[in-house]
PDB file of C-alpha atoms in Angstrom:
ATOM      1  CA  UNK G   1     117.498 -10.529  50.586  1.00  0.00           C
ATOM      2  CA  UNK G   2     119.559 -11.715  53.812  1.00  0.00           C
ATOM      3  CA  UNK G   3     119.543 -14.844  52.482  1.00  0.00           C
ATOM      4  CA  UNK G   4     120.643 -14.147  49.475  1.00  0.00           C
ATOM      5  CA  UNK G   5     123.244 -12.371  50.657  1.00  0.00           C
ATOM      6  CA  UNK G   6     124.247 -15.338  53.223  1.00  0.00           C
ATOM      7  CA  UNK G   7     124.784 -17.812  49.761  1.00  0.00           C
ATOM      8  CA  UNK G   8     126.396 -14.666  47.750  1.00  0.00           C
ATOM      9  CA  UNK G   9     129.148 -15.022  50.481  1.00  0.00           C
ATOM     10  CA  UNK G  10     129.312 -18.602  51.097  1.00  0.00           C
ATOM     11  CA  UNK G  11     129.786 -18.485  47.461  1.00  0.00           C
ATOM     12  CA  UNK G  12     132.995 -15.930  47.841  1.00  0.00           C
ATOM     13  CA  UNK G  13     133.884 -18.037  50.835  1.00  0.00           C
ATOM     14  CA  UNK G  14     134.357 -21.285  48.587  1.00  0.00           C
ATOM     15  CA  UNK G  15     137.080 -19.556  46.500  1.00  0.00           C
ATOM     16  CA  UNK G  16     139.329 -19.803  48.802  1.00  0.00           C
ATOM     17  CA  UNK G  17     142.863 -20.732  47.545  1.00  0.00           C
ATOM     18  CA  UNK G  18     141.377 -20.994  44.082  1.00  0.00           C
ATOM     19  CA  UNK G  19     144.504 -19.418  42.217  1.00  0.00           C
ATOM     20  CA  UNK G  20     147.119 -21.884  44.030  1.00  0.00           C
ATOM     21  CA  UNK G  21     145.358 -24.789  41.812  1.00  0.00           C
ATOM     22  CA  UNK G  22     146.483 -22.876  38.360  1.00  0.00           C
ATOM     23  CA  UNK G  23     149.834 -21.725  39.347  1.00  0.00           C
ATOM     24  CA  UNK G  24     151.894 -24.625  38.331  1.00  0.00           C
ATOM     25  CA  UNK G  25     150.103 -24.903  34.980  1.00  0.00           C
ATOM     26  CA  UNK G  26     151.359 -21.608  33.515  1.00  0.00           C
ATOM     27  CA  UNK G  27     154.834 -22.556  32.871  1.00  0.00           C
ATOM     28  CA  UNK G  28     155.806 -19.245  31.709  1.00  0.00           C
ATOM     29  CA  UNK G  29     157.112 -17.467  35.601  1.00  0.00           C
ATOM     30  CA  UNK G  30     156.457 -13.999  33.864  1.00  0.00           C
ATOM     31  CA  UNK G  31     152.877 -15.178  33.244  1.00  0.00           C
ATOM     32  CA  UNK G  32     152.887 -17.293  36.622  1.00  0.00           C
ATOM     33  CA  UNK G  33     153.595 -14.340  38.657  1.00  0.00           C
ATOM     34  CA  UNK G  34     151.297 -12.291  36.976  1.00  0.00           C
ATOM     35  CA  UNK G  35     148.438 -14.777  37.878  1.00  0.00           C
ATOM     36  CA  UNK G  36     149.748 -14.802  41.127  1.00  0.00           C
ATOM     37  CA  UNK G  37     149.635 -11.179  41.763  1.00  0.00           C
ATOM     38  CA  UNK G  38     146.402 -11.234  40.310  1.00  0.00           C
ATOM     39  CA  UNK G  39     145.202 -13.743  42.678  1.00  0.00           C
ATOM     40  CA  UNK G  40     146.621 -11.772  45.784  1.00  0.00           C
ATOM     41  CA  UNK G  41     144.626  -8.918  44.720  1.00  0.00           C
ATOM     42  CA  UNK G  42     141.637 -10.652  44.070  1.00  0.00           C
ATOM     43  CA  UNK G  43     142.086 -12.347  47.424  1.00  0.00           C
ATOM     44  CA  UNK G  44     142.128  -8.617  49.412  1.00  0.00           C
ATOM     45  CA  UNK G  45     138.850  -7.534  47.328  1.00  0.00           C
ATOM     46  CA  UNK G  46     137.385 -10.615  48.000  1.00  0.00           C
ATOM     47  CA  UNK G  47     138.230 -10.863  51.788  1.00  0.00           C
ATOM     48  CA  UNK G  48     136.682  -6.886  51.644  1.00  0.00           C
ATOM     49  CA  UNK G  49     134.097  -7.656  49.365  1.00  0.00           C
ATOM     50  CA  UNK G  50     132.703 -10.861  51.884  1.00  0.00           C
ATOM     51  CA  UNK G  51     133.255  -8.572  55.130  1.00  0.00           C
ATOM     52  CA  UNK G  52     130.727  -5.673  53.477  1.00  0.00           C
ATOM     53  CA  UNK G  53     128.018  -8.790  51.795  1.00  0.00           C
ATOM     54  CA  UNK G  54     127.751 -10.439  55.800  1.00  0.00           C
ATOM     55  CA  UNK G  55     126.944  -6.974  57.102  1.00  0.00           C
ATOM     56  CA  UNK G  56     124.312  -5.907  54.445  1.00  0.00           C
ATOM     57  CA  UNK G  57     123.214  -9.444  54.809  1.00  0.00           C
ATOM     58  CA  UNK G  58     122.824  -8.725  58.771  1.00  0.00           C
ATOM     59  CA  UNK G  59     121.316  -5.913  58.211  1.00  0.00           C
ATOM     60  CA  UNK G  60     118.711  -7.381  55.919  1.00  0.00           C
ATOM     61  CA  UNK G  61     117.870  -9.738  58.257  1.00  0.00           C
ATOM     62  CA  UNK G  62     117.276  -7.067  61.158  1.00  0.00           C
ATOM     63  CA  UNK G  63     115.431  -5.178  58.848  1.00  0.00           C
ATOM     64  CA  UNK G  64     112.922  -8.080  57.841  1.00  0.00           C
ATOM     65  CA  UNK G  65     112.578  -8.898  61.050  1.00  0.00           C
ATOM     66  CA  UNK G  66     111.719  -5.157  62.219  1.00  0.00           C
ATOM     67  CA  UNK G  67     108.969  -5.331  59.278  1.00  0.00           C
ATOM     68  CA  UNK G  68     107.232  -8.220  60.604  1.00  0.00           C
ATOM     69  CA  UNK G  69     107.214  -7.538  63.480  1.00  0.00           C
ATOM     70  CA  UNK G  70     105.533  -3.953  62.847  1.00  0.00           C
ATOM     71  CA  UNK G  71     103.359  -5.995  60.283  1.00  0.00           C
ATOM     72  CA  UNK G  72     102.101  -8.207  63.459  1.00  0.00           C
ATOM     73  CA  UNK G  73     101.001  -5.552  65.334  1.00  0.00           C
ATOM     74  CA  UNK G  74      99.373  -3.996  62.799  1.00  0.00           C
ATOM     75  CA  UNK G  75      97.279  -6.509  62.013  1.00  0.00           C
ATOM     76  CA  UNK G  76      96.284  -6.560  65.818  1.00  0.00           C
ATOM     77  CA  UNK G  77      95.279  -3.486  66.395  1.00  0.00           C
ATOM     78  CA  UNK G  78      92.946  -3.944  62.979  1.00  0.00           C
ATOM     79  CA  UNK G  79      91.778  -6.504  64.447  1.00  0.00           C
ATOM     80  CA  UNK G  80      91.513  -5.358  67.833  1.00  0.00           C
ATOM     81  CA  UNK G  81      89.593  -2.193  66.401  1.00  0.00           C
ATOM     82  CA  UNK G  82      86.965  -4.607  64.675  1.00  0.00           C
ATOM     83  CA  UNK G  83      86.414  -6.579  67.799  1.00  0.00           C
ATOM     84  CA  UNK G  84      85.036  -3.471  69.336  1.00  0.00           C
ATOM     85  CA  UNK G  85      81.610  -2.477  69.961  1.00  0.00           C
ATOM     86  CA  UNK G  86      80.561   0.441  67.837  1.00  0.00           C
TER      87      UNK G  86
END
């Protein structure tokens, strides 16, 4: 899932400056500015939207690590227990 996460972002992060490529092609400034208000919005929620996807991929991470690692020792002590003499 942290992973996932990590290319859902990169993903977000490649759309940078996306709307500047379109601007000159609508020709109409009403519908230009539109767009361009559009994109400024979309660049806030996107900015927002990145910032929260890093965390919860950070926490993912943390959280798959925490699992394995209480995985791991679980399996020792199973097979610690079976190692001893009954």
């Amino acid at each position: 899932m942290g992973q996932g996460l990590a290319k859902v972002k990169k993903a977000f992060d490649g759309l940078e400056g996306l709307g500047d490529s379109y601007a000159a092609d609508f020709g109409d400034t009403d519908l230009a500015d539109k767009f361009k208000d559009f994109t400024d919005n979309w660049k806030i929620s996107r900015e927002k939207l990145t910032g929260e996807v890093e965390e919860l991929a950070a926490i993912a991470k943390e959280a798959a690590k925490a699992y394995e690692s209480i995985d791991h020792q679980l399996a020792e002590a199973i097979r610690g227990a079976q190692r001893k003499p009954k």
